[in-house]
């Protein structure tokens, strides 16, 4: 089997990973509203161009990776944004069809992941370019309880995302979900830092210096809590 | 003492998760000011949790 015949299915898989979710996302969030009755011709042209860029990107990226990414990601997103701006109130929260919007949101996530790259399957040491020798040991280990700390952050993120579904008002529901996503990202990132950046595996810093580094947010936090307490007393 | 600071950092992370959940929940209960307050408190708590991990000038 030649190298070209081995690479072709991988390339096709990579293209499918981008194209299939991309097409689903385009149909559910761009195509359907743009080609509904009443939408302008300019909007439809923009939507069509977005689709063309989305399909062209993965095809071009095989020969010209940089140009392919520019067309497949940046041009596609700019054209989709222009289509949404041209649609205006036709895609306001009140007009959204929730299931289609949810499918579109998930499809856009997979479209983004599809443009990423993962390690090729197989044992890395079997690669002919691998340097032979004893495996390199890790220079350090994770601090004690790192998995638990990260799990706490992950649970907090899931909790925020679940609580967002309690919002009943449509306009506030969108805000609640946006806030929940931001909170979830912040929690997961911070949990990862707290989990691995504790002082078990590098020269210790005096505890007072560590507390001193956090004095500004801690002071603001104390002021906020005192104000809240005072407000509760007044009421 | 270093271990105690680690524990405080983890507790602040848990408190931040709770504050965020209360903030988002308040948004659903039509308590917009409460929501804003708890989201800000969550942000400050999270900032404090991560700031005490990497003091400025500490050896990396």
Short mmCIF file of C-alpha atoms in Angstrom, two decimals:
data_model
loop_
_atom_site.label_atom_id
_atom_site.label_comp_id
_atom_site.label_asym_id
_atom_site.label_seq_id
_atom_site.Cartn_x
_atom_site.Cartn_y
_atom_site.Cartn_z
CA UNK A 1 0.00 0.00 0.00
CA UNK A 2 1.50 3.32 -1.02
CA UNK A 3 1.73 6.34 1.21
CA UNK A 4 -0.78 8.21 -0.92
CA UNK A 5 -3.42 5.51 -0.58
CA UNK A 6 -2.91 5.49 3.19
CA UNK A 7 -3.18 9.24 3.48
CA UNK A 8 -6.30 9.56 1.31
CA UNK A 9 -8.82 7.96 3.72
CA UNK A 10 -7.36 9.99 6.61
CA UNK A 11 -7.74 13.14 4.58
CA UNK A 12 -11.31 12.22 3.65
CA UNK A 13 -12.09 11.55 7.31
CA UNK A 14 -10.63 14.90 8.30
CA UNK A 15 -12.71 16.64 5.63
CA UNK A 16 -15.86 14.82 6.75
CA UNK A 17 -15.22 15.87 10.35
CA UNK A 18 -15.40 19.48 9.20
CA UNK A 19 -17.96 19.26 6.43
CA UNK A 20 -20.70 17.17 8.05
CA UNK A 21 -21.17 19.23 11.24
CA UNK A 22 -20.52 22.40 9.26
CA UNK A 23 -23.30 21.61 6.80
CA UNK A 24 -25.67 20.73 9.64
CA UNK A 25 -24.80 23.98 11.42
CA UNK A 26 -25.21 26.00 8.23
CA UNK A 27 -28.59 24.44 7.39
CA UNK A 28 -30.04 24.87 10.89
CA UNK A 29 -28.75 28.35 11.70
CA UNK A 30 -28.04 30.08 8.39
CA UNK A 31 -29.69 28.29 5.49
CA UNK A 32 -33.20 27.85 6.88
CA UNK A 33 -33.69 31.47 8.06
CA UNK A 34 -31.97 32.90 4.96
CA UNK A 35 -34.13 30.94 2.50
CA UNK A 36 -37.42 31.44 4.31
CA UNK A 37 -40.07 33.51 2.59
CA UNK A 38 -39.43 37.23 2.98
CA UNK A 39 -35.64 37.14 3.24
CA UNK A 40 -33.82 39.43 0.81
CA UNK A 41 -31.76 38.34 -2.19
CA UNK A 42 -28.61 39.84 -0.68
CA UNK A 43 -29.08 37.74 2.45
CA UNK A 44 -29.44 34.60 0.36
CA UNK A 45 -26.32 35.42 -1.63
CA UNK A 46 -24.36 35.91 1.60
CA UNK A 47 -25.67 32.60 2.95
CA UNK A 48 -24.72 30.86 -0.28
CA UNK A 49 -21.23 32.37 -0.19
CA UNK A 50 -20.85 31.19 3.43
CA UNK A 51 -21.74 27.66 2.32
CA UNK A 52 -19.31 27.85 -0.60
CA UNK A 53 -16.50 29.02 1.71
CA UNK A 54 -17.33 26.29 4.22
CA UNK A 55 -17.07 23.58 1.53
CA UNK A 56 -14.06 25.11 -0.21
CA UNK A 57 -11.98 25.45 2.97
CA UNK A 58 -11.37 21.73 3.64
CA UNK A 59 -10.83 21.06 -0.08
CA UNK A 60 -8.21 23.79 -0.38
CA UNK A 61 -6.53 22.97 2.94
CA UNK A 62 -4.96 19.75 1.57
CA UNK A 63 -2.73 21.70 -0.82
CA UNK A 64 -2.67 25.08 0.94
CA UNK A 65 -3.32 24.61 4.68
CA UNK A 66 -3.07 28.28 5.61
CA UNK A 67 -5.36 29.45 2.82
CA UNK A 68 -7.75 26.58 3.53
CA UNK A 69 -8.10 27.58 7.17
CA UNK A 70 -8.56 31.24 6.23
CA UNK A 71 -11.38 30.38 3.82
CA UNK A 72 -12.90 27.51 5.82
CA UNK A 73 -12.92 29.24 9.18
CA UNK A 74 -12.51 33.00 8.94
CA UNK A 75 -14.29 33.67 5.64
CA UNK A 76 -17.08 31.24 6.56
CA UNK A 77 -17.66 32.85 9.95
CA UNK A 78 -17.53 36.41 8.57
CA UNK A 79 -20.07 35.51 5.86
CA UNK A 80 -22.32 33.75 8.41
CA UNK A 81 -22.16 36.79 10.69
CA UNK A 82 -23.01 39.08 7.78
CA UNK A 83 -25.96 36.82 6.93
CA UNK A 84 -27.21 36.95 10.51
CA UNK A 85 -26.83 40.74 10.59
CA UNK A 86 -28.73 40.99 7.30
CA UNK A 87 -31.50 38.77 8.71
CA UNK A 88 -31.88 41.17 11.66
CA UNK A 89 -35.04 40.65 13.72
CA UNK A 90 -35.98 37.52 11.75
CA UNK A 91 -33.57 35.57 13.97
CA UNK A 92 -34.45 37.32 17.25
CA UNK A 93 -34.97 35.17 20.34
CA UNK A 94 -38.75 35.25 19.89
CA UNK A 95 -38.49 33.77 16.39
CA UNK A 96 -35.99 31.04 17.25
CA UNK A 97 -37.07 27.43 16.98
CA UNK A 98 -35.45 25.93 20.11
CA UNK A 99 -34.67 22.41 18.84
CA UNK A 100 -33.19 23.66 15.59
CA UNK A 101 -31.18 26.30 17.44
CA UNK A 102 -29.87 23.68 19.89
CA UNK A 103 -28.88 21.34 17.03
CA UNK A 104 -27.17 24.25 15.31
CA UNK A 105 -25.24 25.22 18.45
CA UNK A 106 -23.97 21.67 18.94
CA UNK A 107 -23.11 21.38 15.24
CA UNK A 108 -21.05 24.61 15.39
CA UNK A 109 -19.11 23.16 18.32
CA UNK A 110 -18.33 20.01 16.32
CA UNK A 111 -17.41 22.17 13.31
CA UNK A 112 -14.85 23.96 15.51
CA UNK A 113 -13.49 20.65 16.82
CA UNK A 114 -13.38 19.30 13.26
CA UNK A 115 -10.82 21.95 12.29
CA UNK A 116 -8.58 20.80 15.13
CA UNK A 117 -5.99 18.06 14.79
CA UNK A 118 -5.45 14.94 16.85
CA UNK A 119 -2.53 12.57 17.02
CA UNK A 120 -2.68 9.88 14.36
CA UNK A 121 -3.82 6.50 15.71
CA UNK A 122 -1.13 3.96 16.54
CA UNK A 123 1.78 3.52 18.94
CA UNK A 124 4.08 6.58 18.76
CA UNK A 125 7.22 4.46 19.28
CA UNK A 126 6.36 2.46 16.13
CA UNK A 127 6.87 5.56 14.02
CA UNK A 128 10.10 5.17 12.00
CA UNK A 129 11.08 8.72 12.98
CA UNK A 130 10.84 7.94 16.72
CA UNK A 131 14.16 8.22 18.62
CA UNK A 132 15.05 4.80 20.07
CA UNK A 133 16.00 4.42 23.71
CA UNK A 134 14.54 4.09 27.16
CA UNK A 135 11.22 5.91 27.67
CA UNK A 136 11.63 9.33 29.27
CA UNK A 137 10.16 9.42 32.78
CA UNK A 138 7.91 12.30 33.81
CA UNK A 139 9.80 15.04 35.68
CA UNK A 140 7.07 15.39 38.29
CA UNK A 141 3.74 14.01 39.38
CA UNK A 142 0.42 15.71 39.86
CA UNK A 143 -0.16 17.07 43.38
CA UNK A 144 -2.27 15.01 45.73
CA UNK A 145 -5.98 15.31 45.02
CA UNK A 146 -5.56 17.05 41.66
CA UNK A 147 -8.28 14.91 40.11
CA UNK A 148 -10.69 15.69 42.95
CA UNK A 149 -10.05 19.45 42.71
CA UNK A 150 -10.56 19.42 38.95
CA UNK A 151 -13.70 17.29 39.44
CA UNK A 152 -15.08 19.93 41.82
CA UNK A 153 -14.54 22.61 39.19
CA UNK A 154 -16.13 20.43 36.53
CA UNK A 155 -19.16 19.76 38.74
CA UNK A 156 -19.50 23.49 39.44
CA UNK A 157 -19.41 24.19 35.70
CA UNK A 158 -22.11 21.57 35.01
CA UNK A 159 -24.21 22.96 37.87
CA UNK A 160 -24.07 26.50 36.43
CA UNK A 161 -25.05 25.20 32.98
CA UNK A 162 -27.98 23.21 34.44
CA UNK A 163 -29.22 26.09 36.61
CA UNK A 164 -29.37 28.31 33.51
CA UNK A 165 -32.30 26.22 32.25
CA UNK A 166 -34.41 27.61 35.14
CA UNK A 167 -34.66 31.01 33.44
CA UNK A 168 -38.22 31.36 32.18
CA UNK A 169 -38.12 34.67 30.32
CA UNK A 170 -36.87 34.13 26.79
CA UNK A 171 -34.68 37.26 26.69
CA UNK A 172 -33.16 36.49 30.08
CA UNK A 173 -32.78 32.81 29.23
CA UNK A 174 -30.26 33.68 26.54
CA UNK A 175 -28.38 35.91 28.98
CA UNK A 176 -28.49 33.19 31.64
CA UNK A 177 -27.06 30.62 29.26
CA UNK A 178 -24.34 33.03 28.11
CA UNK A 179 -23.45 33.84 31.73
CA UNK A 180 -23.47 30.14 32.59
CA UNK A 181 -21.10 29.31 29.72
CA UNK A 182 -18.68 32.07 30.79
CA UNK A 183 -18.87 30.89 34.42
CA UNK A 184 -18.33 27.27 33.38
CA UNK A 185 -15.24 28.14 31.31
CA UNK A 186 -13.80 30.27 34.13
CA UNK A 187 -14.44 27.50 36.67
CA UNK A 188 -12.86 24.74 34.59
CA UNK A 189 -9.78 26.85 33.74
CA UNK A 190 -9.33 27.96 37.37
CA UNK A 191 -9.93 24.43 38.69
CA UNK A 192 -7.20 23.13 36.39
CA UNK A 193 -4.82 25.81 37.71
CA UNK A 194 -5.68 25.09 41.35
CA UNK A 195 -5.38 21.35 40.72
CA UNK A 196 -1.89 21.36 39.21
CA UNK A 197 -0.28 24.64 40.30
CA UNK A 198 -0.27 23.95 44.01
CA UNK A 199 3.13 24.07 45.62
CA UNK A 200 3.83 20.35 46.02
CA UNK A 201 6.04 20.07 42.97
CA UNK A 202 8.16 23.19 42.87
CA UNK A 203 10.16 25.39 45.25
CA UNK A 204 7.86 26.55 48.01
CA UNK A 205 6.85 30.17 48.25
CA UNK A 206 6.13 31.55 51.73
CA UNK A 207 2.44 31.24 52.56
CA UNK A 208 2.27 34.92 53.51
CA UNK A 209 3.48 35.87 50.03
CA UNK A 210 0.78 33.70 48.50
CA UNK A 211 -1.93 35.27 50.64
CA UNK A 212 -0.47 38.70 49.89
CA UNK A 213 -0.79 38.04 46.16
CA UNK A 214 -4.52 37.52 46.57
CA UNK A 215 -5.07 40.45 48.91
CA UNK A 216 -6.78 42.68 46.32
CA UNK A 217 -9.54 40.25 45.22
CA UNK A 218 -9.92 39.07 48.83
CA UNK A 219 -10.44 42.68 50.03
CA UNK A 220 -12.98 43.38 47.29
CA UNK A 221 -14.70 40.09 48.16
CA UNK A 222 -14.86 41.05 51.84
CA UNK A 223 -16.30 44.47 50.97
CA UNK A 224 -18.94 42.84 48.74
CA UNK A 225 -19.93 40.37 51.47
CA UNK A 226 -20.05 43.11 54.16
CA UNK A 227 -22.23 45.27 51.90
CA UNK A 228 -24.54 42.34 51.34
CA UNK A 229 -24.75 41.69 55.07
CA UNK A 230 -25.47 45.38 55.75
CA UNK A 231 -28.15 45.40 53.05
CA UNK A 232 -29.78 42.32 54.60
CA UNK A 233 -29.78 44.05 58.00
CA UNK A 234 -31.36 47.21 56.58
CA UNK A 235 -34.11 45.22 54.91
CA UNK B 1 0.92 26.86 56.57
CA UNK B 2 1.44 26.19 52.84
CA UNK B 3 -1.00 23.30 53.08
CA UNK B 4 -3.56 25.60 54.73
CA UNK B 5 -3.24 28.09 51.85
CA UNK B 6 -3.81 25.21 49.40
CA UNK B 7 -6.97 24.26 51.30
CA UNK B 8 -8.16 27.89 51.29
CA UNK B 9 -7.57 28.01 47.54
CA UNK B 10 -9.68 24.89 46.99
CA UNK B 11 -12.40 26.21 49.31
CA UNK B 12 -12.47 29.49 47.37
CA UNK B 13 -12.90 27.47 44.17
CA UNK B 14 -15.89 25.65 45.68
CA UNK B 15 -17.32 28.96 46.93
CA UNK B 16 -16.92 30.47 43.45
CA UNK B 17 -18.83 27.54 41.92
CA UNK B 18 -21.62 28.09 44.45
CA UNK B 19 -21.69 31.85 43.85
CA UNK B 20 -21.92 31.35 40.09
CA UNK B 21 -24.75 28.83 40.50
CA UNK B 22 -26.65 31.24 42.79
CA UNK B 23 -26.02 34.10 40.34
CA UNK B 24 -27.33 32.23 37.32
CA UNK B 25 -30.24 30.89 39.37
CA UNK B 26 -31.14 34.43 40.51
CA UNK B 27 -31.27 35.47 36.86
CA UNK B 28 -33.94 32.83 36.31
CA UNK B 29 -35.86 34.04 39.39
CA UNK B 30 -36.05 37.61 38.01
CA UNK B 31 -33.66 38.95 40.65
CA UNK B 32 -31.33 40.76 38.27
CA UNK B 33 -29.45 42.80 40.90
CA UNK B 34 -28.89 39.71 43.06
CA UNK B 35 -27.66 37.86 40.01
CA UNK B 36 -25.16 40.57 39.12
CA UNK B 37 -23.96 40.66 42.74
CA UNK B 38 -23.36 36.91 42.97
CA UNK B 39 -21.69 36.71 39.57
CA UNK B 40 -19.27 39.47 40.64
CA UNK B 41 -18.68 37.69 43.97
CA UNK B 42 -18.00 34.46 42.07
CA UNK B 43 -15.51 36.21 39.81
CA UNK B 44 -13.68 37.79 42.76
CA UNK B 45 -13.59 34.47 44.62
CA UNK B 46 -12.20 32.67 41.60
CA UNK B 47 -9.58 35.38 41.10
CA UNK B 48 -8.51 35.08 44.74
CA UNK B 49 -8.29 31.27 44.42
CA UNK B 50 -5.90 31.46 41.48
CA UNK B 51 -3.93 34.55 42.61
CA UNK B 52 -2.70 32.81 45.73
CA UNK B 53 -1.17 30.04 43.60
CA UNK B 54 1.26 32.23 41.73
CA UNK B 55 2.57 35.12 43.82
CA UNK B 56 4.40 37.76 41.83
CA UNK B 57 8.15 37.31 41.99
CA UNK B 58 7.94 33.68 43.08
CA UNK B 59 10.35 31.24 41.44
CA UNK B 60 8.64 29.17 38.74
#
